[in-house]
Structures are given as structure tokens and as C-alpha cells.
mmCIF file of N, CA and C in Angstrom:
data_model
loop_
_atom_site.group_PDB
_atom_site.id
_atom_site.type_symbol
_atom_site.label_atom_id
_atom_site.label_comp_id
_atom_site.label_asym_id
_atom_site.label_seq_id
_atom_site.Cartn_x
_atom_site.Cartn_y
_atom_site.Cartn_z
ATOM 1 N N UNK A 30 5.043 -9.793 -0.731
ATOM 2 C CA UNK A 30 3.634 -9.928 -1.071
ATOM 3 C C UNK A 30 3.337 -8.983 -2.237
ATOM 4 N N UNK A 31 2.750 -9.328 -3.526
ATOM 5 C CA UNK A 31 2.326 -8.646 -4.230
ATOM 6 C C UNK A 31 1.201 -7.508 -4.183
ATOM 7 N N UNK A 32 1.268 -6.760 -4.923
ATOM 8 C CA UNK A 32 0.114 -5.634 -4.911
ATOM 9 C C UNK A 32 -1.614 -5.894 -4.722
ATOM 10 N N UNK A 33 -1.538 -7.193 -5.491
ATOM 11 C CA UNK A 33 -3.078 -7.637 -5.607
ATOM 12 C C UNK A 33 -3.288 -8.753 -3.886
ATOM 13 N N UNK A 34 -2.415 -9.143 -3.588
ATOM 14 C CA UNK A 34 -2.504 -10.181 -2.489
ATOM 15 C C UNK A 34 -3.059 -8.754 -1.592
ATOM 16 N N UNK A 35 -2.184 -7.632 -1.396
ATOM 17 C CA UNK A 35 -1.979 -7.122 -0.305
ATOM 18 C C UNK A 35 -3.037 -6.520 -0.115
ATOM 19 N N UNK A 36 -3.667 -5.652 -1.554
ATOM 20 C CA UNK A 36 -5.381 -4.884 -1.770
ATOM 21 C C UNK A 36 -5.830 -5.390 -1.628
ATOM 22 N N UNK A 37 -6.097 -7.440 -1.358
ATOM 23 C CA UNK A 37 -7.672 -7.856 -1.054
ATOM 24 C C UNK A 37 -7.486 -8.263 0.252
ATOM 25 N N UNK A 38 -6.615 -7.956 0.731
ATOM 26 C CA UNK A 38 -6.664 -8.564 2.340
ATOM 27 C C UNK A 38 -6.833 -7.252 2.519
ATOM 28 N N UNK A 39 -6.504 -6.195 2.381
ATOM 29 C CA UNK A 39 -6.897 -4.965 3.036
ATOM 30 C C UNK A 39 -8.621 -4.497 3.001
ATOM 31 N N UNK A 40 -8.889 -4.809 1.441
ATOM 32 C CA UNK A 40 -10.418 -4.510 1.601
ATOM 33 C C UNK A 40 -11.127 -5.446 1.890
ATOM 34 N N UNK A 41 -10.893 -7.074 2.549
ATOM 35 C CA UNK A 41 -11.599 -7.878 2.684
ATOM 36 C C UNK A 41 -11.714 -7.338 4.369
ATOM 37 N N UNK A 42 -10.329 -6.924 5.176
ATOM 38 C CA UNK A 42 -10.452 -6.465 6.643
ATOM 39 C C UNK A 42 -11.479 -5.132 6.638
ATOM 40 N N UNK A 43 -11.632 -4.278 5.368
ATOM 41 C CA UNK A 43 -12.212 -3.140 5.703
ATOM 42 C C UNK A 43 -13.965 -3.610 5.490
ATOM 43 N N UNK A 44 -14.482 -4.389 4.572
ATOM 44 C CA UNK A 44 -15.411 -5.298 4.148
ATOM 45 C C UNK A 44 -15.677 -5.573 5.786
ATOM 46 N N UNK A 45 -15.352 -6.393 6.339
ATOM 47 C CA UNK A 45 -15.616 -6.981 7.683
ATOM 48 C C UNK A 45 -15.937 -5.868 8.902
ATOM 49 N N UNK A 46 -14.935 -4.718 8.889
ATOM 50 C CA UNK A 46 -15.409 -3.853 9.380
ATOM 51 C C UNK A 46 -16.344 -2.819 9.407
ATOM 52 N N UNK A 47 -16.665 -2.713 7.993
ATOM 53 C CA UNK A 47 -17.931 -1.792 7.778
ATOM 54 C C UNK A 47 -19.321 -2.565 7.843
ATOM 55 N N UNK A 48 -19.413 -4.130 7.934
ATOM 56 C CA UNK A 48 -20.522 -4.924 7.998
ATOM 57 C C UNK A 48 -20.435 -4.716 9.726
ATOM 58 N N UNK A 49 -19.284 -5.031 10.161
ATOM 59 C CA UNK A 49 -19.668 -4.741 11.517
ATOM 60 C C UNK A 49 -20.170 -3.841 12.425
ATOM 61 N N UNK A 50 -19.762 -2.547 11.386
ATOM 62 C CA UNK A 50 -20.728 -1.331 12.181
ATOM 63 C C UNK A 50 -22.159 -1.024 11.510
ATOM 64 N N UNK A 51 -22.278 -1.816 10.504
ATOM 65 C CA UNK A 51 -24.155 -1.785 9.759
ATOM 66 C C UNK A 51 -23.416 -0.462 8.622
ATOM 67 N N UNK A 52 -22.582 -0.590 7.635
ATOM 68 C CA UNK A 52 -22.083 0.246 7.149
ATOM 69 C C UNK A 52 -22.541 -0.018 5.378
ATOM 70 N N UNK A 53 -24.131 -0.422 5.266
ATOM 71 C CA UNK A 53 -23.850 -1.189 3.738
ATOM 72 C C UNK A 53 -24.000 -0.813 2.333
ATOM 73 N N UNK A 54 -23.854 0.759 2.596
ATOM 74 C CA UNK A 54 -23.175 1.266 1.483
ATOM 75 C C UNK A 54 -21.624 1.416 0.925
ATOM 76 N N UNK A 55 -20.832 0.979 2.464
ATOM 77 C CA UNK A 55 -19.850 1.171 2.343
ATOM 78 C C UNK A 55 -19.331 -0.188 1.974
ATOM 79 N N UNK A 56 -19.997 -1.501 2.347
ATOM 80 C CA UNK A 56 -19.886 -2.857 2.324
ATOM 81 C C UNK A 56 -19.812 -2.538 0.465
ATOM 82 N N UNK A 57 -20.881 -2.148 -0.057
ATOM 83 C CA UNK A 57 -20.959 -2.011 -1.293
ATOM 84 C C UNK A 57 -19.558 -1.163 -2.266
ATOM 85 N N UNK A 58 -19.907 -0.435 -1.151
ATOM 86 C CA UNK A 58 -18.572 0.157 -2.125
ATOM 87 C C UNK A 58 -16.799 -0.512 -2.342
ATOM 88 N N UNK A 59 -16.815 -1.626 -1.200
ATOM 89 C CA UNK A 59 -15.453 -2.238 -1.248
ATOM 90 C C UNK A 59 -15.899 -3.409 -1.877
ATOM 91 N N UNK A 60 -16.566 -3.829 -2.131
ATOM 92 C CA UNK A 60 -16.883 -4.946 -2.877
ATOM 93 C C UNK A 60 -16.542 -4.591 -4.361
ATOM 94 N N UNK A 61 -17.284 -3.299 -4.508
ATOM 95 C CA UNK A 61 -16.895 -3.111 -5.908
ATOM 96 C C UNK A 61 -15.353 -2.117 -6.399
ATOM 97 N N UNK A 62 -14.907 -2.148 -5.361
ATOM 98 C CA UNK A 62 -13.641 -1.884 -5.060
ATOM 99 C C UNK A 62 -12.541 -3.533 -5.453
ATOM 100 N N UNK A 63 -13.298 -4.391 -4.835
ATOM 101 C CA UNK A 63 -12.266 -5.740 -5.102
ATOM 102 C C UNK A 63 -12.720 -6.145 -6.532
ATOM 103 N N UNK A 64 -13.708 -6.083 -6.394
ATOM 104 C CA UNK A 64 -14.100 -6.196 -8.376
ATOM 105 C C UNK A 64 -12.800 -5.597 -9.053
ATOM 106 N N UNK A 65 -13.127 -4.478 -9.111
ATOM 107 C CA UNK A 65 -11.782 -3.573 -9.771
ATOM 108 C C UNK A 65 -10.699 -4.498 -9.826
ATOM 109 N N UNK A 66 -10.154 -4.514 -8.154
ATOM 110 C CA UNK A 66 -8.811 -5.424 -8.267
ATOM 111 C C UNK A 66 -8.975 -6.578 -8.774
ATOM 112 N N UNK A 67 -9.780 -7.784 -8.825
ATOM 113 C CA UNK A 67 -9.592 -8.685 -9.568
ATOM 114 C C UNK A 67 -9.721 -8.595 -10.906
ATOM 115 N N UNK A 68 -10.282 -7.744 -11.993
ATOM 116 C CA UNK A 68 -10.290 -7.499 -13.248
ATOM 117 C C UNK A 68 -9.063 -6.297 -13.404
ATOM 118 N N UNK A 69 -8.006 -6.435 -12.635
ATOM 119 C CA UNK A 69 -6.553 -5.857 -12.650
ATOM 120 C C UNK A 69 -5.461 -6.641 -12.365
ATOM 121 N N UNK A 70 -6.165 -7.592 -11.882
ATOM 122 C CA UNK A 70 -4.905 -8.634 -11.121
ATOM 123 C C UNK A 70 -3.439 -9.214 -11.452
ATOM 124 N N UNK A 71 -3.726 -9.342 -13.015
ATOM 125 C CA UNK A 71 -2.574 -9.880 -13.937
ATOM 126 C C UNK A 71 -1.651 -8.805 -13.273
ATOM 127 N N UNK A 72 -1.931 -7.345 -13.703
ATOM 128 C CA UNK A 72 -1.179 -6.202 -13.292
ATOM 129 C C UNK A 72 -0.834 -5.784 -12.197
ATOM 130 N N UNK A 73 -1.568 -6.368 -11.228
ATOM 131 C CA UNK A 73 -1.576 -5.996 -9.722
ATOM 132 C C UNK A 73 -0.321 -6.945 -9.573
ATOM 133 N N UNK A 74 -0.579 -8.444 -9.811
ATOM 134 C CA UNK A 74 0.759 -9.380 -9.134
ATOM 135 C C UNK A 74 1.900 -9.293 -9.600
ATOM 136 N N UNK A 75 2.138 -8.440 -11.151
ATOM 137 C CA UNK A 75 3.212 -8.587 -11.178
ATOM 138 C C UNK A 75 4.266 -7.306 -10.999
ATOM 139 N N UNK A 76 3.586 -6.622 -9.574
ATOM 140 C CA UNK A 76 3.876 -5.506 -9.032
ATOM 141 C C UNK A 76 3.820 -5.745 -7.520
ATOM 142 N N UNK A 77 5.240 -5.073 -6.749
ATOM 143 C CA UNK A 77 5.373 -5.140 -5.513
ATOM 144 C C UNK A 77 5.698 -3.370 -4.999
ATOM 145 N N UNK A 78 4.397 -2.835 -4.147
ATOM 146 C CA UNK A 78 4.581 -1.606 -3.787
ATOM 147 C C UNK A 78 4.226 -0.223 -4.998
ATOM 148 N N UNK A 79 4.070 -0.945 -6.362
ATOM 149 C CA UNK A 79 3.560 -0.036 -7.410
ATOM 150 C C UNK A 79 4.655 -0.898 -8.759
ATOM 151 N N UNK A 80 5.853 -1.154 -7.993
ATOM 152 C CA UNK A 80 6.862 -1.633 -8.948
ATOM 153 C C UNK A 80 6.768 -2.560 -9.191
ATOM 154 N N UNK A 81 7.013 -2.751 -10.864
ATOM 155 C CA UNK A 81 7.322 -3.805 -11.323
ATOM 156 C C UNK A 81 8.083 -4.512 -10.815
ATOM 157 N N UNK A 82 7.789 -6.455 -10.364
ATOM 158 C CA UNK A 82 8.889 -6.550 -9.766
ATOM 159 C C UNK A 82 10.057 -7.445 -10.942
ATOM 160 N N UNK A 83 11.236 -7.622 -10.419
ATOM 161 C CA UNK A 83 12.544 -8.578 -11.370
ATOM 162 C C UNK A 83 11.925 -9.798 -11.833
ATOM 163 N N UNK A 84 12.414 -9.288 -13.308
ATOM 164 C CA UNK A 84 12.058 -11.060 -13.926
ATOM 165 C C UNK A 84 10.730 -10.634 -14.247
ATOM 166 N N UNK A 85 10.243 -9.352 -14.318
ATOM 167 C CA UNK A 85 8.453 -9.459 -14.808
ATOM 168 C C UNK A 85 8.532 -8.796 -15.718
ATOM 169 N N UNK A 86 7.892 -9.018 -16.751
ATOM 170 C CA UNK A 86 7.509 -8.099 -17.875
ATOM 171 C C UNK A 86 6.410 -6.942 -18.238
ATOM 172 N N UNK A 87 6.442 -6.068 -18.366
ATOM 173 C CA UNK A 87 5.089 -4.948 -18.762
ATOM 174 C C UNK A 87 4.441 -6.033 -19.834
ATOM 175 N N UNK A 88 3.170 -6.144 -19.739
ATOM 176 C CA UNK A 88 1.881 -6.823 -21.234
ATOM 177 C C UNK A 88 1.260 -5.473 -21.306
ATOM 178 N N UNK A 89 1.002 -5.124 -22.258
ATOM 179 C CA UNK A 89 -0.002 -4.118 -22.737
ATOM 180 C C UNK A 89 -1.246 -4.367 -22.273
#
């Protein structure tokens, strides 16, 4: 699983859990937490664990 798959399932479970305790500053703050990751994503997927993975190239 790539880097970006693995950060939005993590903050989409933490998202769910902080709505569940009435948490909605914190709701706010992972939201704009996945923002981040999707305006990173190119970079996020073609990384497994931080590493670049085989067969991927660095883009500037």
C-alpha cells in the first residue's frame, strides 16, 4: 500500500472518530490534514513507508 492510500485511511478513521466524540475542531483539523495529502499525492504514491518505491522516479 502506498504512502498516500495508507494517510487517508488513517485520517479518514481518525475523522470518524473525533466526529464521534463531538471533537470539531479536531474534525477540522484532519480534514485539512487530508487536503495536504491530496495536494501531495503524486509524491505520496510513489512512496512506500517514506521510500521511493522500484521502477519510480523522483519529479521535482
Amino acid at each position: 500500500m502506498d504512502d498516500f492510500t495508507q494517510m487517508m485511511k488513517m485520517l479518514e478513521s481518525a475523522r470518524q472518530l473525533a466526529d464521534m466524540n463531538q471533537l470539531p475542531l479536531l474534525v477540522y483539523l484532519i480534514e485539512v490534514a487530508k487536503a495536504e495529502a491530496r495536494a501531495n499525492r503524486f509524491e505520496l504514491r510513489d512512496k512506500k513507508r517514506g521510500v521511493l518505491m522500484a521502477g519510480k522516479s523522483a519529479v521535482g
